[in-house]
PDB file of C-alpha atoms in Angstrom:
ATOM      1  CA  UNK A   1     -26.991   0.456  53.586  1.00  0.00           C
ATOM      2  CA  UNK A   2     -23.421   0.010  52.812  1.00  0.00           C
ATOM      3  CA  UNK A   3     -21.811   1.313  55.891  1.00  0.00           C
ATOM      4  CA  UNK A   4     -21.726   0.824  58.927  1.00  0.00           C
ATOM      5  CA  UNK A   5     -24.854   2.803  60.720  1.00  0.00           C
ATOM      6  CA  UNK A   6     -25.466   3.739  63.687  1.00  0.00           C
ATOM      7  CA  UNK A   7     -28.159   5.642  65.706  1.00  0.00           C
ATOM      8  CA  UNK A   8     -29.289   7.688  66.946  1.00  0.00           C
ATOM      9  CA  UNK A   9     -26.829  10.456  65.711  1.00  0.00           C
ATOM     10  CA  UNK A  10     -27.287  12.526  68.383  1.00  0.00           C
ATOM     11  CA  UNK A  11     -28.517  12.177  72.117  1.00  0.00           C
ATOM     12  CA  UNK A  12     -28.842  14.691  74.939  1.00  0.00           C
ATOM     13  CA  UNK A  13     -29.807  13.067  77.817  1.00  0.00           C
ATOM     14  CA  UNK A  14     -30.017  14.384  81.647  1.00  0.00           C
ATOM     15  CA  UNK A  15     -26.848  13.492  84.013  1.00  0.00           C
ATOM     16  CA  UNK A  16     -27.915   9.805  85.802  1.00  0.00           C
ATOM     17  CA  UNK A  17     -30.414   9.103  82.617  1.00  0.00           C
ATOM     18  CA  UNK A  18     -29.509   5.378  81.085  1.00  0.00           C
ATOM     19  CA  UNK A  19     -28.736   5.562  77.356  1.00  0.00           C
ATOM     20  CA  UNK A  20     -28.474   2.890  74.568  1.00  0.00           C
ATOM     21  CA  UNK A  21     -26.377   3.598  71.572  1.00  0.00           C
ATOM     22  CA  UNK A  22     -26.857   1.445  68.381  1.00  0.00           C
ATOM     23  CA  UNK A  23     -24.608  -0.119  65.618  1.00  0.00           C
ATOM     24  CA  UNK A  24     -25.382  -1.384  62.407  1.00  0.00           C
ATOM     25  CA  UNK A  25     -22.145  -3.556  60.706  1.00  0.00           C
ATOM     26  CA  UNK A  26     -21.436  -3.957  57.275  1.00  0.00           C
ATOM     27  CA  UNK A  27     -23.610  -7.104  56.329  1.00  0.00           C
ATOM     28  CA  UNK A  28     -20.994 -10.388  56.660  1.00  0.00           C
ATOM     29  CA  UNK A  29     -18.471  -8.357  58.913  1.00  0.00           C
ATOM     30  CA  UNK A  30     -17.900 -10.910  61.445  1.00  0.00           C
ATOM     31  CA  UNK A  31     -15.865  -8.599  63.854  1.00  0.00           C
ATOM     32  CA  UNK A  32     -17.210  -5.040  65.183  1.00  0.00           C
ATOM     33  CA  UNK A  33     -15.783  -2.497  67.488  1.00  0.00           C
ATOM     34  CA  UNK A  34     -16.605   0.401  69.800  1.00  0.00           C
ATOM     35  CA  UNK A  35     -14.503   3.614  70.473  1.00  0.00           C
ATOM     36  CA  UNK A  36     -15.226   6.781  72.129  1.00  0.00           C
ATOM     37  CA  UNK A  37     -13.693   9.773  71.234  1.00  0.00           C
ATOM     38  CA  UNK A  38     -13.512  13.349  72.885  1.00  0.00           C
ATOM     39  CA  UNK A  39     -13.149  16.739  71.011  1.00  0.00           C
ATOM     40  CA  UNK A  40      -9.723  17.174  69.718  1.00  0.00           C
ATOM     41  CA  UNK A  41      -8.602  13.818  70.641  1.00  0.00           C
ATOM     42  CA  UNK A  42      -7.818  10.256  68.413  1.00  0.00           C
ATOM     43  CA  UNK A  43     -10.908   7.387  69.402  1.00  0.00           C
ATOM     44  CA  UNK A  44     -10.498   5.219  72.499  1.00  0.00           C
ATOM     45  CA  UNK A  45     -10.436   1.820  72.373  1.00  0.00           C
ATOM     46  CA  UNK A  46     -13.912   0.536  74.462  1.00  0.00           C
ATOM     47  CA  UNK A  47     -14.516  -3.191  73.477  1.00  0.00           C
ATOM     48  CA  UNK A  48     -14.756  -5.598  70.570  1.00  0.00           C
ATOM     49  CA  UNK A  49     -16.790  -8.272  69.276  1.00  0.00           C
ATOM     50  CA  UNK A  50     -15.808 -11.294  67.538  1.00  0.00           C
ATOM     51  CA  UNK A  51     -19.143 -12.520  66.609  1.00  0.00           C
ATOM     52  CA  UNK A  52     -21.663 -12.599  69.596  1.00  0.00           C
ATOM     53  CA  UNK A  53     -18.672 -12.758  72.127  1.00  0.00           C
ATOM     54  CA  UNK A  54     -16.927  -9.992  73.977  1.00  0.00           C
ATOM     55  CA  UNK A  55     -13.437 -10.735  72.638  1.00  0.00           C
ATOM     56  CA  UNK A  56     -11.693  -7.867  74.510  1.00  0.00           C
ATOM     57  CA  UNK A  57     -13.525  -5.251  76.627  1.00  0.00           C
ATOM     58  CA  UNK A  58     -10.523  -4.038  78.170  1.00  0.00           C
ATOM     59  CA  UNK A  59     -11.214  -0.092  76.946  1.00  0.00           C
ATOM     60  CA  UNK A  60     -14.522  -0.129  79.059  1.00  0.00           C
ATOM     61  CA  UNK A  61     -14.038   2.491  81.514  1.00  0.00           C
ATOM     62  CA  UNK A  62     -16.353   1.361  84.404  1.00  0.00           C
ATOM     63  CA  UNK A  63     -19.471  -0.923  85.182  1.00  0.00           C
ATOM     64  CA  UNK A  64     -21.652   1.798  84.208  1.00  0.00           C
ATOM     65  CA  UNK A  65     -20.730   0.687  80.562  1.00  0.00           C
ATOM     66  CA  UNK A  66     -21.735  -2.510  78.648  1.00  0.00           C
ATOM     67  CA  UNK A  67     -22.055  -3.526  75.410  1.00  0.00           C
ATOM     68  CA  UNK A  68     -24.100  -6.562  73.980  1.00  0.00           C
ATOM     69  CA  UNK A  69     -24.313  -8.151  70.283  1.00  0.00           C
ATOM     70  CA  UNK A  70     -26.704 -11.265  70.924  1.00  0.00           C
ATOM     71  CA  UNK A  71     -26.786 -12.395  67.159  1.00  0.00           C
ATOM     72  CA  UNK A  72     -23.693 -11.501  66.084  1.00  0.00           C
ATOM     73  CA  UNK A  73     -24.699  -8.138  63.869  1.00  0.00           C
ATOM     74  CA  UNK A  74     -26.467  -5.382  65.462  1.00  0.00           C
ATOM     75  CA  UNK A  75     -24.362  -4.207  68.222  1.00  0.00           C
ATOM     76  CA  UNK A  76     -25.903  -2.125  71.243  1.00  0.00           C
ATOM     77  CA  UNK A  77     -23.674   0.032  73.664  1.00  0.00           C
ATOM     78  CA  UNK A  78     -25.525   0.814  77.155  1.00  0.00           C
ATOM     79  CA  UNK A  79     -24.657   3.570  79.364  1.00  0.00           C
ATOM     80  CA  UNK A  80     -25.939   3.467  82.882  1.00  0.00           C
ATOM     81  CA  UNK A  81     -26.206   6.285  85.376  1.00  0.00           C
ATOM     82  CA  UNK A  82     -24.569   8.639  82.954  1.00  0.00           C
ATOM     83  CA  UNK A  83     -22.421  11.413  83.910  1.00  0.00           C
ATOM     84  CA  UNK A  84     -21.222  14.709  82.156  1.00  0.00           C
ATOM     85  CA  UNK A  85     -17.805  13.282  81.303  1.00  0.00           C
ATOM     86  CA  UNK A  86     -19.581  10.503  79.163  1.00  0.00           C
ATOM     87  CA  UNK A  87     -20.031  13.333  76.827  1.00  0.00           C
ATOM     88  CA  UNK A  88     -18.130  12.215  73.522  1.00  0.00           C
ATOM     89  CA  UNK A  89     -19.153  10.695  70.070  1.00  0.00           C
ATOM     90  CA  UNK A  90     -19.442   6.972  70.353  1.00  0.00           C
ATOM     91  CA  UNK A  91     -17.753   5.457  67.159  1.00  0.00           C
ATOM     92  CA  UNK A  92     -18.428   2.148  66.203  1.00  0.00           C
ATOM     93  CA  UNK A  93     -16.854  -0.161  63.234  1.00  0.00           C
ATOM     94  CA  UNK A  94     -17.106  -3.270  61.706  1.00  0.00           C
ATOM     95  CA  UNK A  95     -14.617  -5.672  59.678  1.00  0.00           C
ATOM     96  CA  UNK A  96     -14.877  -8.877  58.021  1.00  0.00           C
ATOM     97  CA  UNK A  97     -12.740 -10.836  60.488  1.00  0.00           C
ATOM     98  CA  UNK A  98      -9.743 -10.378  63.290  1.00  0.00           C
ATOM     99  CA  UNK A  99      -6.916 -10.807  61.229  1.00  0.00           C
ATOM    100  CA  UNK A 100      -5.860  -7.356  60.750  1.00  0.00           C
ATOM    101  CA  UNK A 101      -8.799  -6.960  57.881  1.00  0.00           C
ATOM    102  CA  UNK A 102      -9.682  -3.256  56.496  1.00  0.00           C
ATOM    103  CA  UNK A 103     -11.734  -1.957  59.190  1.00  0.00           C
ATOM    104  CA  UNK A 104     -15.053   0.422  58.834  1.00  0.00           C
ATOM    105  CA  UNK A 105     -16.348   3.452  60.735  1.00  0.00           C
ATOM    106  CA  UNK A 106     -19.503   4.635  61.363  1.00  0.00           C
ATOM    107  CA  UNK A 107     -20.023   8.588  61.243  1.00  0.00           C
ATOM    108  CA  UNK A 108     -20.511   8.352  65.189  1.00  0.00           C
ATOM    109  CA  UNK A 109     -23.449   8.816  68.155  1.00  0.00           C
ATOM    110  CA  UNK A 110     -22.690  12.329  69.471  1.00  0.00           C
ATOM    111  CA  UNK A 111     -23.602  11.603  73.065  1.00  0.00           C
ATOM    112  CA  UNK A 112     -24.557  14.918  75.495  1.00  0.00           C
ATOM    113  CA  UNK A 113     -25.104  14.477  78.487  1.00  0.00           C
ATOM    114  CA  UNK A 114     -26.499  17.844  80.614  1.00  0.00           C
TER     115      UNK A 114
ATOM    116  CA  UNK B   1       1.808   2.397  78.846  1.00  0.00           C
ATOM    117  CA  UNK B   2       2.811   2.118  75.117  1.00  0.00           C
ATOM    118  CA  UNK B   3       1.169   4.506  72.886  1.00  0.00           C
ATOM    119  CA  UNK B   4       1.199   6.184  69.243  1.00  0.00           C
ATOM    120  CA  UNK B   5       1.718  10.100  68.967  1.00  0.00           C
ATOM    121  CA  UNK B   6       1.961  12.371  66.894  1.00  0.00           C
ATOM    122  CA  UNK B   7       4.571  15.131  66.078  1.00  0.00           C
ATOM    123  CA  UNK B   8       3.053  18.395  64.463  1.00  0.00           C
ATOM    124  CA  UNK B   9      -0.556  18.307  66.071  1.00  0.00           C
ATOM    125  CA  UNK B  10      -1.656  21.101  62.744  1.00  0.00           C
ATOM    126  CA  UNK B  11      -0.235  21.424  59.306  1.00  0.00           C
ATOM    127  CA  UNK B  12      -0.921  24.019  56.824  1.00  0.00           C
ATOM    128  CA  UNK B  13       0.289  23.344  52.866  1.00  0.00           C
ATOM    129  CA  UNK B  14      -0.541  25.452  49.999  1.00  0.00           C
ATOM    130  CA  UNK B  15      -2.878  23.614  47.296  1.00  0.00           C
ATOM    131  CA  UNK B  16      -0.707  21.650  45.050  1.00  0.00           C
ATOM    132  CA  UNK B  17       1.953  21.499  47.543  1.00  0.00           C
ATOM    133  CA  UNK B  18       3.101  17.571  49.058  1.00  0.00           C
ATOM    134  CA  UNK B  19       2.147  17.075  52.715  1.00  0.00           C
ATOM    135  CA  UNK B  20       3.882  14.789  54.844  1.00  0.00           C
ATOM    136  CA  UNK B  21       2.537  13.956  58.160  1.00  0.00           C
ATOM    137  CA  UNK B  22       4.460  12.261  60.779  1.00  0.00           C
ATOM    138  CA  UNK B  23       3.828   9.549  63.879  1.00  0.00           C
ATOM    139  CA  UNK B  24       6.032   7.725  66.397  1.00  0.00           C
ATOM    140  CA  UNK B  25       4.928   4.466  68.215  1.00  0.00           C
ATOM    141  CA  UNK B  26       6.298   2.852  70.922  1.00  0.00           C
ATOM    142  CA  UNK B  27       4.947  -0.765  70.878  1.00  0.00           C
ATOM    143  CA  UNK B  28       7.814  -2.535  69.459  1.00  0.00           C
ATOM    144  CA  UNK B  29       5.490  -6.008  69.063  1.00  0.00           C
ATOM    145  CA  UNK B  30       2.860  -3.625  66.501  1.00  0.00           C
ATOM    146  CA  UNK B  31       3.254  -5.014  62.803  1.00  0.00           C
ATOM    147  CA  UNK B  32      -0.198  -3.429  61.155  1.00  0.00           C
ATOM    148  CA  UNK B  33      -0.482   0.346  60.695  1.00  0.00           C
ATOM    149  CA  UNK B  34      -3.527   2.231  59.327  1.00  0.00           C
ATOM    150  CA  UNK B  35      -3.854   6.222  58.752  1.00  0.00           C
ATOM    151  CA  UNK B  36      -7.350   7.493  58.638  1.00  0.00           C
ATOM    152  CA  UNK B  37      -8.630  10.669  57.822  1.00  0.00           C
ATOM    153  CA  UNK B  38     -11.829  12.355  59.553  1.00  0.00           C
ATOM    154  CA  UNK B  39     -13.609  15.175  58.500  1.00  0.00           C
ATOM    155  CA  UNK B  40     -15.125  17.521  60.708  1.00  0.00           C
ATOM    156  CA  UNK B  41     -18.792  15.296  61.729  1.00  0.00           C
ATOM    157  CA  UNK B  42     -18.195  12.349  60.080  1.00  0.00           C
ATOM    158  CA  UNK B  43     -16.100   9.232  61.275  1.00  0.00           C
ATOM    159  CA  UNK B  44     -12.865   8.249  60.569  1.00  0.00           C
ATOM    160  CA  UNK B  45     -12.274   7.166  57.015  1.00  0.00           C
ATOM    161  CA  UNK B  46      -9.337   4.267  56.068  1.00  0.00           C
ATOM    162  CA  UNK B  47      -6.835   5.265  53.744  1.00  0.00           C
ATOM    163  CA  UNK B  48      -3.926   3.271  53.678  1.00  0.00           C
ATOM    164  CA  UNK B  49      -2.549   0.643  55.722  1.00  0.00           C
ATOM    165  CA  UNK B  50       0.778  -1.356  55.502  1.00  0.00           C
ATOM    166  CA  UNK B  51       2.077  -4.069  57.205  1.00  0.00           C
ATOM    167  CA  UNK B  52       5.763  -4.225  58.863  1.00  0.00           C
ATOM    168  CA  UNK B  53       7.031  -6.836  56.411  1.00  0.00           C
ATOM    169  CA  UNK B  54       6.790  -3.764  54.106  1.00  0.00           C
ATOM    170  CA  UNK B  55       8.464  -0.013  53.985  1.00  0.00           C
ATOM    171  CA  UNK B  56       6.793   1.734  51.631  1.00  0.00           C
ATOM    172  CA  UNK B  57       2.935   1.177  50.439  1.00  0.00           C
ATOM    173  CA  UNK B  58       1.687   3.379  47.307  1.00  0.00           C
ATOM    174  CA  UNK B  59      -2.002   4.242  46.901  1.00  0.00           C
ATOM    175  CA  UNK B  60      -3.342   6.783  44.888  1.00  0.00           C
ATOM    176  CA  UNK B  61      -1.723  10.306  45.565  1.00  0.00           C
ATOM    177  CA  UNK B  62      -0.637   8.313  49.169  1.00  0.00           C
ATOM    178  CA  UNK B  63       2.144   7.381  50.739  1.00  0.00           C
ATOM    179  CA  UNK B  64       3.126   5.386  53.353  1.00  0.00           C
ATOM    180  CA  UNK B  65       6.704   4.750  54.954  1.00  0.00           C
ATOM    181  CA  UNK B  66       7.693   2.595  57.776  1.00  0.00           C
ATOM    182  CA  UNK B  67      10.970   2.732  59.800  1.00  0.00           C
ATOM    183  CA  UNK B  68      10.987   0.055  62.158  1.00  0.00           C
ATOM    184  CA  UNK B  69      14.295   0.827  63.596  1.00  0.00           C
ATOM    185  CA  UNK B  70      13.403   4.200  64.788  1.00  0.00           C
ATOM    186  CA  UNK B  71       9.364   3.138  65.396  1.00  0.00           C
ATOM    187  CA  UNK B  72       7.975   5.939  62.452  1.00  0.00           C
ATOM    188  CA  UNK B  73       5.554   6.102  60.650  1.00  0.00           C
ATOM    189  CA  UNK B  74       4.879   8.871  57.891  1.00  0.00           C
ATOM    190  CA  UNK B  75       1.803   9.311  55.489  1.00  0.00           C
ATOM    191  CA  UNK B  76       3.034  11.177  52.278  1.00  0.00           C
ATOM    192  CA  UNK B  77       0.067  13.534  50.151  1.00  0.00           C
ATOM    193  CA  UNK B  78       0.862  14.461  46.522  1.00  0.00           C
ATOM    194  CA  UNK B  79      -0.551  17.511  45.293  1.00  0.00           C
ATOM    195  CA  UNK B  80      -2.466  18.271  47.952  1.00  0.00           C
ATOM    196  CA  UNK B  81      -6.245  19.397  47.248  1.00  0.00           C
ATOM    197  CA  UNK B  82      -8.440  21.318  49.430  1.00  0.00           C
ATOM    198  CA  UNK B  83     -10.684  18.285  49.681  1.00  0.00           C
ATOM    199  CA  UNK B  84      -7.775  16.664  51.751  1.00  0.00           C
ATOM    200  CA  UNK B  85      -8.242  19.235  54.575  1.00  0.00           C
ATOM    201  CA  UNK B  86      -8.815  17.169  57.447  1.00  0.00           C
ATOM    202  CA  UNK B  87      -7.339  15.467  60.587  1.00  0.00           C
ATOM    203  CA  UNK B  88      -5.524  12.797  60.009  1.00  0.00           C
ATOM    204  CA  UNK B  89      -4.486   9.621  62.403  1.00  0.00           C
ATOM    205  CA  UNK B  90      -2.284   7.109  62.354  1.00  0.00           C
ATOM    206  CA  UNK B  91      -3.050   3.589  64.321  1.00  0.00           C
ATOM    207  CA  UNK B  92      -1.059   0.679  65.314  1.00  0.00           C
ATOM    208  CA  UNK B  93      -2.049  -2.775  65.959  1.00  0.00           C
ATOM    209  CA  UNK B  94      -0.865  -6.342  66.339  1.00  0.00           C
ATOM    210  CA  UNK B  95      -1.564  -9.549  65.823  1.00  0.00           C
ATOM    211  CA  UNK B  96      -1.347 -10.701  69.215  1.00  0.00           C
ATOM    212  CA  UNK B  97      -3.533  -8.156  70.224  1.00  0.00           C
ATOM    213  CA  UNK B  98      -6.618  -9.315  67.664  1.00  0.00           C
ATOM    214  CA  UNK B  99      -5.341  -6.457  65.661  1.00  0.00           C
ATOM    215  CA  UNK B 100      -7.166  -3.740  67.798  1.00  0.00           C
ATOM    216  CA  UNK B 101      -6.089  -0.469  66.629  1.00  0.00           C
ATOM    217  CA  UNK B 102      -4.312   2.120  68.938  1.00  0.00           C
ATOM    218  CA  UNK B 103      -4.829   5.775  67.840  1.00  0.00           C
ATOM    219  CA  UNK B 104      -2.921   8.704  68.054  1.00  0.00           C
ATOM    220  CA  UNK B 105      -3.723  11.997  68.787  1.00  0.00           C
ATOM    221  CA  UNK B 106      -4.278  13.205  65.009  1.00  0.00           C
ATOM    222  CA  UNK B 107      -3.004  15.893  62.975  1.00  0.00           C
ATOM    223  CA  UNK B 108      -4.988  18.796  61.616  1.00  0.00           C
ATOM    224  CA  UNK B 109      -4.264  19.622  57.623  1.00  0.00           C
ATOM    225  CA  UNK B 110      -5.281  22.978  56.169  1.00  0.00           C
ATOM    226  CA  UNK B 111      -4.749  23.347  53.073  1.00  0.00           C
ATOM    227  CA  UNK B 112      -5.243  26.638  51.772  1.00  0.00           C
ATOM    228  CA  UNK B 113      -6.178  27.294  48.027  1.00  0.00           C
TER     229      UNK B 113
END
C-alpha cells in the first residue's frame, strides 16, 4: 500500500504473554519510528531507526521492550513478559530520511493486555 | 525535562467559525514544528509544519505562527468544517536531536454544525 501499515490492529494478550507488533514503511523511507500512546494522551517517543540501526532508543521504557529492523524496511516491536500498563496503541511511522523530512503514521496496534 | 504543552486541552467552534489552537514549548534549541491531527481510531495525520527560520506558514485553510521569543506555537483553521473535528497536536523537534518529534498533550476540537 501507500501508507505506512502495520499489524496486527488489535491484540489482547494475557499479562506475562510475549507479543510482536509489526510495521510496514512507506517503500524508500529510509528512517522509521515507534511511539506509544495512552488514551487521552500525545504519542511517546520509544525508538528510531535510521536504516537497519537503532539510531536512538532512548524512549524504550525497560528491557522488556525491543525493537529490530534487520533489512532496513519492515520494522518489528517485541514486548516481553507483558504487563497491564503496556496497554496502549503502538504507533509507528516512517520518513524518507533524518533531516527533519515529512513524517508518516500508521493508524496504530491497539495493544490489550488482560 | 523540556517538554511541549498545550493550553486549552478542548475547543468547541461553531461551523464556519476560525479556530485557533495554541502550544508552548520549552526547548529553546527546537527549530522544526509539526501539528497533526488524529481522528478518533486512526493515527496521527501531518498537516503543517514550519521551520524556525520562518513565522508564518500558509496551507490550505491552515495556519501556522511561530513566536520564538515567547516559545509559541499556534495552528490557525479557517472556516472550520465538521470534518475538522478532531484532536489536534503540536510537536517539536531539532536537528541535533535527528529531528525526533516531541508531542504535546493534544487539543480536542468540536465543532458543532
Amino acid at each position: 500500500g501507500a501508507g505506512v501499515s502495520q499489524t496486527p490492529s488489535n491484540k489482547v494478550t494475557e499479562k506475562g504473554k510475549y507479543v510482536e507488533l509489526r510495521c510496514d514503511p512507506i517503500s524508500g523511507h529510509t528512517a522509521l519510528y515507534w511511539y506509544r500512546q495512552s488514551l487521552g494522551q500525545g504519542p511517546e517517543f520509544l525508538i528510531y531507526f535510521q536504516g537497519t540501526g537503532a539510531a536512538d532508543d532512548s524512549g524504550l521504557p525497560n528491557d522488556r521492550f525491543f525493537a529490530v529492523r534487520p533489512e532496513g524496511s519492515v520494522s518489528t516491536l517485541k514486548i516481553q513478559r507483558t504487563e497491564r500498563g503496556d496497554s496502549a496503541v503502538y504507533l509507528c511511522a516512517s520518513a524518507r530520511g533524518p533531516s527533519g523530512n515529512t513524517i508518516y503514521f500508521g493508524e496504530g496496534s491497539w495493544l490489550t493486555v488482560v | 525535562g523540556e517538554s511541549v504543552g498545550l493550553h486549552l486541552p478542548t475547543l468547541s467552534v461553531q461551523e464556519g467559525d476560525n479556530s485557533i489552537i495554541n502550544c508552548a514549548y520549552s526547548n529553546s534549541a527546537s527549530d522544526y514544528f509539526i501539528w497533526y491531527k488524529q481522528e478518533s481510531g486512526k493515527g496521527p495525520q501531518f498537516i503543517i509544519d514550519i521551520r524556525s527560520n520562518m513565522d508564518k506558514r500558509q496551507g490550505q485553510r491552515v495556519t501556522v505562527l511561530l513566536n520564538k521569543t515567547v516559545k509559541h506555537l499556534s495552528l490557525q483553521i479557517a472556516a472550520t468544517q465538521p470534518g475538522d473535528s478532531a484532536v489536534y497536536f503540536c510537536a517539536e523537534s531539532e536537528s541535533g536531536g535527528s529531528y525526533i518529534p516531541t508531542f504535546g498533550r493534544g487539543t480536542s476540537l468540536i465543532v458543532h454544525p
